[in-house]
C-alpha positions in Angstrom: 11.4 6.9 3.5 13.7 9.7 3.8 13.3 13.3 2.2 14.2 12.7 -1.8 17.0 15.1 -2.7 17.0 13.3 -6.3 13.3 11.6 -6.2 13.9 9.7 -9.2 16.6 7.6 -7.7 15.1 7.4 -3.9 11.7 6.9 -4.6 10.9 3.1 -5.3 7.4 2.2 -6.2 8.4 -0.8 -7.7 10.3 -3.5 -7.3 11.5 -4.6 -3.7 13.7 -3.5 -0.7 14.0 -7.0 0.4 17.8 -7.0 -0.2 18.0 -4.3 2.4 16.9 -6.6 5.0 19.3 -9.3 4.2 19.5 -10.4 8.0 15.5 -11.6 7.6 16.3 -12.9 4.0 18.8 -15.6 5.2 16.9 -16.7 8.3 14.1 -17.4 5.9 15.6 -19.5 3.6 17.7 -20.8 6.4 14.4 -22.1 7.4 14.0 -20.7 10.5 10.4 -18.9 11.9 10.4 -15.4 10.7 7.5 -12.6 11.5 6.5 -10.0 8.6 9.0 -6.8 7.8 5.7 -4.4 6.8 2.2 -4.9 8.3 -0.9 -3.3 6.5 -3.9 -2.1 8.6 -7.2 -1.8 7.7 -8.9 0.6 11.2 -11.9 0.8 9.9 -14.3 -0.9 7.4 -16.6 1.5 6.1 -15.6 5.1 3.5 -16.6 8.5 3.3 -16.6 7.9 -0.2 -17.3 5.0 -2.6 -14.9 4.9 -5.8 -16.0 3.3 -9.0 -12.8 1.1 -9.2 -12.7 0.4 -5.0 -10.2 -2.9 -5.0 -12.5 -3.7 -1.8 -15.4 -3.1 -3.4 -16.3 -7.1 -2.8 -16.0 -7.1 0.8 -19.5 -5.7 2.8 -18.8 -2.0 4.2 -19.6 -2.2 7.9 -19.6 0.3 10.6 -16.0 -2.1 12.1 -13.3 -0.7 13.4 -10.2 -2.2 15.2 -10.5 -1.5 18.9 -8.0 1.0 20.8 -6.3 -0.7 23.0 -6.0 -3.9 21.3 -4.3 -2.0 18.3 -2.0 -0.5 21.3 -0.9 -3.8 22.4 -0.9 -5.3 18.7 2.1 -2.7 18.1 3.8 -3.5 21.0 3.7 -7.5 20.0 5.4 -6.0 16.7 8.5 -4.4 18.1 8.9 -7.5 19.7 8.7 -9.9 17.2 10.5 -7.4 14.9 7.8 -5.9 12.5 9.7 -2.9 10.9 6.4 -0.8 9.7 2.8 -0.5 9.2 0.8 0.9 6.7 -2.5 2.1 8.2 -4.7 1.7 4.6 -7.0 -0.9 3.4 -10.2 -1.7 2.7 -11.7 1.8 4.4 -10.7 5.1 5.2 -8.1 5.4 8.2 -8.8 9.0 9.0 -12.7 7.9 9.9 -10.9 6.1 12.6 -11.8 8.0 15.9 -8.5 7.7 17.3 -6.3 7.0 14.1 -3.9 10.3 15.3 -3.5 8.7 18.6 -2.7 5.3 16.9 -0.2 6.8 14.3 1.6 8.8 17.3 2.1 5.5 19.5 3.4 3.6 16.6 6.0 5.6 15.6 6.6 6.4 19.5 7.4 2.6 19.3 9.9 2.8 17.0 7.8 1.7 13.6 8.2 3.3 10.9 4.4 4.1 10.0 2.8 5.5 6.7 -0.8 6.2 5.7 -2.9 5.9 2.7 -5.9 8.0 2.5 -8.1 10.2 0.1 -7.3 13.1 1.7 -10.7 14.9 2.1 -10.5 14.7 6.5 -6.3 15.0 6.3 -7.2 18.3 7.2 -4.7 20.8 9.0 -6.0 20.4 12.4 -5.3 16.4 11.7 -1.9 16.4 9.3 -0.2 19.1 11.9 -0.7 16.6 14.9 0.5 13.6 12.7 3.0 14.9 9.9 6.5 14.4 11.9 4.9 10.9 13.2 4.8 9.7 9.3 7.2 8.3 6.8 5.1 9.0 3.8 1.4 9.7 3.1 0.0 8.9 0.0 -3.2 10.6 -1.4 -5.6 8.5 -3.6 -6.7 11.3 -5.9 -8.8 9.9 -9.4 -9.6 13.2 -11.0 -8.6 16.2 -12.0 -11.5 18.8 -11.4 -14.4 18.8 -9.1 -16.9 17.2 -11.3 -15.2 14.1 -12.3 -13.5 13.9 -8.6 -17.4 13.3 -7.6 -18.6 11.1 -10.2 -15.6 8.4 -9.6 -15.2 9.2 -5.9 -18.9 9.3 -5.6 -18.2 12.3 -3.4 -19.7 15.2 -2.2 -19.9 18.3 -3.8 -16.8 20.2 -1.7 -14.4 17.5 -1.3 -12.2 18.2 -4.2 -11.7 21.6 -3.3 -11.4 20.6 0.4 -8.7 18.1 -0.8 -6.7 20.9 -2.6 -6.3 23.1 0.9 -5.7 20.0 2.9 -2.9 19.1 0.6 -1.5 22.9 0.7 -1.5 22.5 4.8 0.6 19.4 4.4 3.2 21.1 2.2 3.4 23.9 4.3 3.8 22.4 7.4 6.8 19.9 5.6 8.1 22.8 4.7 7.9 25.1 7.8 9.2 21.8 9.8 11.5 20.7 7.8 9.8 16.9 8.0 11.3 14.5 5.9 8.0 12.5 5.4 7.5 12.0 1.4 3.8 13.3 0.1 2.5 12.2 -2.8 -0.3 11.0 -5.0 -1.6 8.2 -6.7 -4.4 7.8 -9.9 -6.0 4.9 -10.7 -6.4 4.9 -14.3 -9.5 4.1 -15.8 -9.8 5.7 -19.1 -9.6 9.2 -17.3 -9.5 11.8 -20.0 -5.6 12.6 -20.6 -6.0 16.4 -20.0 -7.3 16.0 -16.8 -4.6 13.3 -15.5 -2.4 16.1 -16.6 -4.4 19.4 -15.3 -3.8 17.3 -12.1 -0.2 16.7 -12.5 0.4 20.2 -13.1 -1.7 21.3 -10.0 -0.1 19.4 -7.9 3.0 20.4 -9.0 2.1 23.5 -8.2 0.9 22.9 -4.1 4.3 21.2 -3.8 3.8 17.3 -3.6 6.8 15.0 -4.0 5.0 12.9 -6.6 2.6 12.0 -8.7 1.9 8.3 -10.0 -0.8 6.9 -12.3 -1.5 3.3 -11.7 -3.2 0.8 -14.0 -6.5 -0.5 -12.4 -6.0 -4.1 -11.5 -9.6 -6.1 -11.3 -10.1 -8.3 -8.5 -11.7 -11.3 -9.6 -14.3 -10.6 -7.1 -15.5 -7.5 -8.2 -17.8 -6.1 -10.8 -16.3 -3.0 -11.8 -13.8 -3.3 -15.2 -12.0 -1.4 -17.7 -10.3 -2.4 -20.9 -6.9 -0.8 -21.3 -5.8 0.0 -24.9 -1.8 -0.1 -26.2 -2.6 3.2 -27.2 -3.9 4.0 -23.5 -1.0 3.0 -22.4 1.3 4.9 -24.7 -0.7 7.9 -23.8 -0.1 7.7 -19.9 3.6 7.0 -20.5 3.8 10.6 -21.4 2.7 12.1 -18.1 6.6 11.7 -16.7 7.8 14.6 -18.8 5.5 16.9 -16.6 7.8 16.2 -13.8 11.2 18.0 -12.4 13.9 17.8 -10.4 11.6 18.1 -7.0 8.2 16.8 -8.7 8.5 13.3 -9.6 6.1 12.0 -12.4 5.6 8.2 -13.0 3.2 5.7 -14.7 3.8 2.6 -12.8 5.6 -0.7 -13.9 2.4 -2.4 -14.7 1.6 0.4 -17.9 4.9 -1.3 -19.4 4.2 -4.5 -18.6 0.4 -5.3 -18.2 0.8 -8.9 -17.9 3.7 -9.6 -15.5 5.6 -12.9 -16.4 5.9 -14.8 -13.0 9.0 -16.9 -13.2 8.4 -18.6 -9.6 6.0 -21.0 -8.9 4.9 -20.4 -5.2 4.2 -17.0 -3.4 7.0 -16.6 -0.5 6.2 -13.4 -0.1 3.6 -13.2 2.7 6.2 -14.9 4.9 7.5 -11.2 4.7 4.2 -9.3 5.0 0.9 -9.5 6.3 -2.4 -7.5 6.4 -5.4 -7.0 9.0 -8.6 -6.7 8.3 -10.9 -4.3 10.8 -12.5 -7.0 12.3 -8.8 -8.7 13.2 -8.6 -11.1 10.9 -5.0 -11.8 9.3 -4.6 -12.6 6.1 -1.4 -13.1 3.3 -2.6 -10.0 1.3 -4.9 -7.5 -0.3 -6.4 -9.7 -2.8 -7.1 -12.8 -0.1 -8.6 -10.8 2.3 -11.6 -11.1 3.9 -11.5 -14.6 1.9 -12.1 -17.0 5.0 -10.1 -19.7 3.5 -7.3 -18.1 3.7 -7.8 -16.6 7.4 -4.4 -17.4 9.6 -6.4 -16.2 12.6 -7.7 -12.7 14.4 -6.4 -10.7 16.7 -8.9 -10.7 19.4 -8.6 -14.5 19.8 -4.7 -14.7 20.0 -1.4 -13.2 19.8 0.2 -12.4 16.4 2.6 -14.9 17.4 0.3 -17.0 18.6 -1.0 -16.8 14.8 1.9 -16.5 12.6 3.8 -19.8 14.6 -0.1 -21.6 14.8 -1.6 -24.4 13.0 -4.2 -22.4 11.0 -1.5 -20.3 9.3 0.8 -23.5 9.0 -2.4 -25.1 7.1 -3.4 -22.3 5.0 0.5 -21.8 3.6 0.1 -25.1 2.9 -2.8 -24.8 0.6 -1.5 -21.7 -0.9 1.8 -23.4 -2.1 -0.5 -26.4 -3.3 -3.6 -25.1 -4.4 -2.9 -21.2 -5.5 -1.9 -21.0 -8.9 0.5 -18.0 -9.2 0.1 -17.7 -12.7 -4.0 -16.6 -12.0 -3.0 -14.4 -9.1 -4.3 -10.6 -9.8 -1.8 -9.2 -12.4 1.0 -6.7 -11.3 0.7 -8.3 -7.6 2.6 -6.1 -4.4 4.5 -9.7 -3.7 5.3 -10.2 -7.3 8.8 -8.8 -7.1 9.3 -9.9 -3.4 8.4 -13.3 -4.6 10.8 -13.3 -7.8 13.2 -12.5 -5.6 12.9 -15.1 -3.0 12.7 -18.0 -5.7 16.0 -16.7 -7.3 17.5 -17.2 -4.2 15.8 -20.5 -3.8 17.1 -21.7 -7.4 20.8 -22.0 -7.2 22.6 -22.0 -10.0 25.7 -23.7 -11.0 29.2 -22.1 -10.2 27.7 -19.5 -7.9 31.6 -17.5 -7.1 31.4 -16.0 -10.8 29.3 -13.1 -9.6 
């Protein structure tokens, strides 16, 4: 994502950017074998933290981690097969990877555009100033807004918030001194945070120089054990955050505070034809909520070639099972694929005289 002269228009957090990629859109429904645009990356498997809300809290941490040099030659299978970008996130903390910098140099050295998710605390300068230029956009999972609650829902340790604070100050001046058109911003979690502090952190963030700040509604896997109950009132509440924002700070609550229960008008996920993620042991799976779910395993990396796994039997089978077993409608509210997946069965759904557009 480019530098936002008018973030409010140029930053999309929702929705899709499928119809910019209308190419991979029509040899899709054309039929023909497609690999994913966007490829999420899980390096590692373990946290230096352990959030309250953690949407991987159901899968074991393990001291995993995705080998070097297979990673190297994963990303070189990508540009081939026409992967677009990769998100190093997922179900650990990327920056515990020993060579994550190395790994975010190469890819973008490729030619993929490459972003990071990360709670910040080791995106320290000695690490941003060797990666920044490499990077699309980082964004910071922050869930509080002073150092005592930061440690209670991060479970962290006593320092990190205020560690956090510098490292994010080091980022913005090194954007700045660079003129780097990566996008930097930040994302809350909500559950049931006091208001003042979501907005204390808005404001203080404003302040360093980040490009935006989100607040997300907490989405329960069904997996997990962690909940919250989110109130109309709640919602109304968080709604009001966007009026701290400016003409370079932008300030959003995301789709799923106005609507909570997304009304899925398809009736099969498409979408992971268009994406994929990889756990730190290699396995590939459809998405976030599926993974590490063995069922729905297309393959790992160590065994075959992503081709070798996209084109195989064990994908072909599990696709099949999703489209005839998977019940959109119980999928994890306010899904990543929902829109991508609205999309796709428009398109599939043709409707009578098409020409009056």
């Amino acid at each position: 994502m480019q530098a936002m002269n008018n973030p409010k228009t140029q930053l999309v957090l929702d929705g899709t950017k499928l119809m910019y990629h209308l190419d991979h859109v029509n040899r899709w429904n054309q039929g023909k074998d497609i690999f994913p645009i966007y490829v999420e990356i899980s390096p590692v498997g373990y946290c230096n933290q352990s959030c309250l809300f953690c949407a991987y809290e159901y899968l074991s941490k393990k001291p995993m981690m995705l080998e070097y040099s297979r990673m190297r030659r994963l990303l070189r299978e990508f540009i081939k097969l026409g992967v677009k970008s990769v998100f190093y996130s997922g179900e650990g903390e990327p920056l515990l990877h020993p060579d994550i910098v190395s790994l975010i140099r190469y890819s973008r050295s490729l030619g993929l555009d490459c972003a990071l998710n990360t709670n910040g605390v080791l995106f320290r300068k000695e690490v941003s100033w060797q990666i920044l230029k490499d990077l699309s956009w980082v964004r910071f999972s922050i869930n509080a807004g002073n150092s005592k609650s930061y440690r209670k829902i991060h479970r962290a340790k006593d320092n990190d918030f205020e560690q956090l604070l510098v490292n994010l100050e080091d980022a913005v001046r090194l954007k700045r001194q660079q003129k780097l058109e990566v996008s930097l911003g930040v994302q809350l979690v909500y559950i049931k945070q006091p208001y003042s502090e979501i907005e204390k952190l808005a404001v203080t963030l404003r302040k360093i120089g980040l490009d935006y700040f989100t607040v997300k509604q907490f989405n329960k896997h069904p997996l997990s054990s962690f909940n919250v109950s989110i109130t109309q009132k709640d919602i109304e509440r968080i709604k009001g955050i966007e009026g701290l924002g400016n003409k370079d700070f932008y300030v959003t609550a995301r789709e799923s505070f106005e609507q909570p229960l997304v009304l899925r008008r398809y009736e099969k996920c498409y979408g992971f034809d268009f994406f994929a993620e990889i756990k730190c042991n290699g396995g590939v799976y459809p998405c976030g909520p599926l993974l590490g779910i063995s069922r729905y395993c297309y393959g790992n990396i160590y065994k075959n070639t992503f081709k070798d796994i996209w084109l195989g039997p064990l994908r072909r089978k599990v696709v099949k099972d999703i489209h005839g077993k998977l019940d959109v409608q119980k999928c994890m509210p306010n899904c990543r694929l929902h829109h991508i997946n609205d999309f796709l069965w428009r398109l599939k759904q043709v409707p009578q005289h098409v020409n009056f557009i």
